[in-house]
XYZ file of C-alpha atoms in Angstrom:
297
model
C -17.727 91.976 -5.477
C -15.958 88.819 -6.029
C -14.892 88.295 -10.052
C -15.920 85.276 -11.798
C -12.696 83.720 -11.234
C -13.293 83.479 -7.296
C -16.545 81.989 -7.964
C -15.223 78.871 -10.210
C -13.166 78.284 -7.795
C -15.428 78.388 -4.368
C -17.685 75.879 -6.426
C -14.544 74.464 -6.964
C -14.327 73.787 -3.499
C -17.999 72.938 -2.997
C -17.687 70.248 -4.530
C -14.227 68.614 -3.309
C -15.243 69.432 -0.239
C -16.039 65.817 0.236
C -13.052 64.400 -0.939
C -10.994 66.729 0.582
C -12.464 65.562 3.673
C -11.674 61.610 2.894
C -8.321 62.557 1.535
C -7.820 64.415 5.443
C -9.264 61.358 6.828
C -6.888 59.443 5.078
C -3.939 61.389 7.096
C -4.159 60.459 10.477
C -1.992 58.383 12.533
C -3.848 57.568 16.134
C -0.906 56.002 18.642
C -1.456 54.651 22.726
C -1.424 58.621 24.447
C 1.428 58.906 26.813
C -1.371 60.142 30.026
C -2.708 58.328 32.477
C -5.191 56.979 30.863
C -3.679 56.009 27.625
C -6.631 57.177 24.784
C -5.926 57.136 22.183
C -3.725 60.602 20.124
C -3.916 60.902 16.567
C -1.488 62.945 15.355
C -1.664 63.687 11.305
C 0.629 63.303 7.933
C 1.952 65.887 6.076
C 1.219 64.071 3.413
C 0.753 60.680 2.010
C 4.092 58.529 3.798
C 5.119 61.650 4.970
C 5.865 63.055 8.375
C 3.795 63.961 11.255
C 3.572 67.230 13.055
C 1.506 69.965 14.501
C 2.044 72.252 11.263
C -0.927 68.744 9.639
C -2.878 69.658 12.464
C -3.581 73.838 12.288
C -3.183 72.792 8.015
C -6.214 70.873 8.768
C -7.888 72.593 11.302
C -7.604 76.138 9.255
C -9.258 74.738 6.279
C -11.278 72.250 7.254
C -13.058 75.183 9.807
C -13.833 77.075 7.195
C -15.258 74.573 4.370
C -17.171 73.458 7.441
C -16.079 70.030 7.291
C -14.364 69.823 10.946
C -16.310 66.612 11.884
C -16.316 64.728 15.238
C -14.436 61.690 13.190
C -11.672 64.280 12.024
C -10.985 65.985 15.136
C -10.862 62.501 17.878
C -7.383 62.508 18.962
C -6.445 65.843 17.719
C -6.440 68.528 20.497
C -5.210 65.361 22.718
C -1.984 65.064 20.397
C -1.876 68.371 20.370
C -1.893 69.225 24.495
C 1.255 65.965 24.355
C 3.304 68.641 22.055
C 3.558 71.281 24.323
C 7.409 71.167 26.175
C 9.131 71.631 29.571
C 9.417 75.064 28.381
C 5.974 75.801 28.139
C 6.037 76.124 24.309
C 5.308 73.678 21.442
C 7.353 71.090 19.857
C 6.063 69.402 16.294
C 6.263 66.339 18.386
C 5.343 65.189 21.325
C 9.878 65.770 23.139
C 10.700 67.780 20.455
C 12.065 71.431 21.243
C 9.640 74.132 21.520
C 10.289 76.586 18.510
C 7.383 79.624 17.191
C 6.167 78.283 14.084
C 5.021 75.165 16.042
C 3.569 76.971 18.869
C 1.700 79.683 16.859
C 0.128 75.962 14.289
C -0.373 74.388 18.012
C -2.924 77.019 19.174
C -3.867 78.079 16.837
C -5.612 74.312 16.110
C -6.726 74.387 19.984
C -8.350 77.491 19.111
C -10.134 75.965 16.157
C -10.728 72.959 18.265
C -11.522 74.041 21.623
C -14.905 75.942 19.671
C -16.101 73.236 17.863
C -15.542 70.699 20.664
C -17.734 73.113 23.114
C -14.468 73.736 25.678
C -15.090 76.555 27.701
C -11.608 78.126 27.107
C -8.084 77.109 26.489
C -6.543 75.790 29.753
C -9.601 73.239 29.858
C -8.097 71.906 27.151
C -5.449 70.754 29.029
C -2.586 73.594 28.158
C -0.143 75.128 30.899
C -1.257 78.070 29.555
C 1.052 79.790 32.523
C 4.242 78.465 30.776
C 3.147 78.373 27.345
C 2.581 82.664 28.056
C 5.965 82.751 29.601
C 7.601 81.901 26.944
C 6.085 83.354 24.361
C 6.376 86.606 25.928
C 10.159 85.611 26.711
C 10.767 84.976 22.492
C 10.905 89.451 22.825
C 14.346 90.769 22.137
C 14.852 93.760 23.868
C 17.721 95.318 22.009
C 15.613 95.091 18.680
C 12.318 94.374 19.278
C 11.623 92.318 17.243
C 11.327 88.102 17.983
C 13.943 84.863 17.914
C 11.573 81.466 16.919
C 13.478 79.587 19.730
C 15.215 79.989 22.798
C 18.580 81.379 22.800
C 18.424 82.289 19.419
C 18.568 85.238 16.977
C 15.514 87.242 16.333
C 14.449 86.742 12.528
C 11.092 89.373 11.365
C 9.110 85.473 9.779
C 8.611 85.966 14.513
C 6.823 89.120 14.276
C 3.773 86.588 13.321
C 4.189 83.264 14.029
C 5.073 84.498 18.067
C 2.784 87.916 17.662
C 0.028 85.731 16.416
C 0.405 83.185 18.972
C 0.605 85.843 21.450
C -2.803 86.981 19.983
C -4.582 84.150 19.950
C -3.483 83.998 23.399
C -5.763 86.876 24.449
C -9.515 85.836 22.403
C -8.593 82.901 24.967
C -12.005 82.108 26.635
C -13.616 84.458 23.804
C -17.930 83.767 23.186
C -17.330 84.554 19.692
C -17.160 81.404 17.470
C -14.548 83.205 14.903
C -12.913 86.007 16.788
C -10.423 87.754 15.340
C -10.041 90.175 17.512
C -11.094 92.856 15.135
C -13.291 95.858 16.186
C -15.830 97.156 13.884
C -18.678 99.328 14.003
C -20.699 96.159 12.727
C -23.292 93.753 13.764
C -21.272 90.507 12.277
C -23.663 87.719 12.382
C -20.803 85.326 11.363
C -18.727 86.007 15.305
C -15.523 87.086 13.713
C -14.939 90.852 14.244
C -16.120 92.233 17.358
C -18.437 95.880 18.544
C -16.576 99.108 19.172
C -18.344 99.866 22.788
C -17.031 103.440 22.721
C -17.549 104.122 26.085
C -15.312 101.249 27.466
C -11.862 102.125 27.987
C -9.491 99.813 25.627
C -8.042 96.616 27.216
C -4.777 95.921 28.065
C -3.497 94.985 24.656
C -1.863 91.947 23.303
C 1.757 91.450 25.652
C 3.969 92.132 23.523
C 5.365 95.793 22.990
C 3.847 96.699 19.765
C 5.795 100.216 19.331
C 9.043 97.866 19.156
C 7.859 95.370 17.017
C 6.631 97.842 14.315
C 10.650 99.345 14.845
C 11.483 96.200 13.758
C 9.818 95.437 11.294
C 9.781 98.642 9.524
C 13.355 99.675 10.470
C 15.158 96.924 10.426
C 13.363 93.840 8.785
C 12.242 96.629 5.181
C 14.664 96.029 2.403
C 15.729 99.835 0.676
C 14.884 98.314 -2.183
C 11.208 96.972 -1.382
C 10.253 93.533 0.285
C 11.341 92.475 3.713
C 13.574 90.063 5.463
C 14.747 88.044 8.502
C 16.985 90.679 9.382
C 19.746 93.479 8.913
C 22.601 91.757 6.339
C 20.129 89.408 5.521
C 18.164 88.852 1.721
C 15.028 89.862 1.045
C 12.439 87.094 0.289
C 8.881 86.281 -0.067
C 8.842 84.162 2.912
C 9.906 86.813 5.323
C 7.784 90.320 3.373
C 5.107 88.138 3.829
C 5.603 87.078 7.615
C 6.484 90.766 8.904
C 2.992 92.298 6.936
C 1.109 89.669 8.555
C 2.334 90.027 12.113
C 2.557 93.383 11.666
C -1.136 93.606 11.145
C -1.696 91.910 13.659
C 0.491 93.848 16.465
C -1.589 97.107 14.242
C -5.099 95.624 14.100
C -5.798 92.455 17.051
C -7.679 94.430 20.979
C -6.950 97.655 18.982
C -9.954 99.241 17.784
C -7.879 102.334 16.854
C -5.803 102.023 14.478
C -2.974 103.715 14.355
C 1.232 103.345 13.800
C 1.323 102.325 17.732
C 4.746 104.834 17.065
C 3.475 108.240 16.412
C 6.958 108.941 14.637
C 5.192 106.654 11.779
C 3.364 107.071 8.901
C -0.082 106.529 9.124
C 0.057 105.302 5.317
C 2.391 101.952 7.517
C -0.978 100.810 8.452
C -2.261 97.363 7.588
C -5.505 95.570 6.502
C -6.859 93.311 9.156
C -6.158 89.957 9.090
C -7.232 87.402 11.142
C -4.165 86.037 13.793
C -5.399 82.227 13.183
C -5.976 82.040 9.149
C -3.482 84.913 8.600
C -6.694 86.217 6.092
C -8.076 89.158 5.506
C -10.597 89.605 7.898
C -13.718 90.686 5.637
C -12.015 86.517 3.354
C -12.477 83.934 6.509
C -16.367 86.357 7.146
C -17.391 85.440 3.011
C -15.727 82.085 4.357
C -18.633 81.009 7.010
C -20.922 83.181 5.533
C -20.491 81.173 2.521
C -19.843 77.767 3.071
C -21.811 77.156 7.363
């Protein structure tokens, strides 16, 4: 199912896993935590001598968990640092005491989901996150008029937050799951990797995601889509690869996560608008996540 080039890439990753882990550890930046015990917390730099923020933490958690190099040394102080990035609004900033932002909130929440699973912590609340304020901040990012998400308080809607905020809400909805790599995507087959959920035809569907999926789908397809192809921030803005990627990623999450029906949320939408299922944490196709886990775990 995978061409020779993919085999070469996987062989390279297998050989470079130890070197990659050493480089990740070289990016550690330990400090005294802002907590009653003053215990050590650890952020990560984006590159050598680079800035420290939760983007780096997420990227390391994501790649390391798939490659099975998420060691105790790598995780030490990591979760505590991310928790300290939560703001008074409920969302997360790139670093402690920064403004809550949709992109950073996704990175923080996805990293926390990976870390709590790896550490055997039962749910996000047990990690120290204020889930009530986080949920409140996230759900208030969807704007009633446009249907899309804004990335910060008092900002305009931007199509890329279809994934950054929509994906964060999806991850929040998976909180407490027993599956080690839960995607929230339903399948008809038993999944030994713990990525997909079994469909139970006897049960009604659950409450779904905590945002209006039909309105988001309308925004992506009718407002963010350029008539000449590609997707954009909003009408009047030019199309580009970045917004094409994250509009489609958010649309996939909206259509597939916690929905066994896999149909357009708006009956007026063509069934051809249904996208393949992507993992809300890794933002790659679910079957690719399964393949990585079966290869490296």
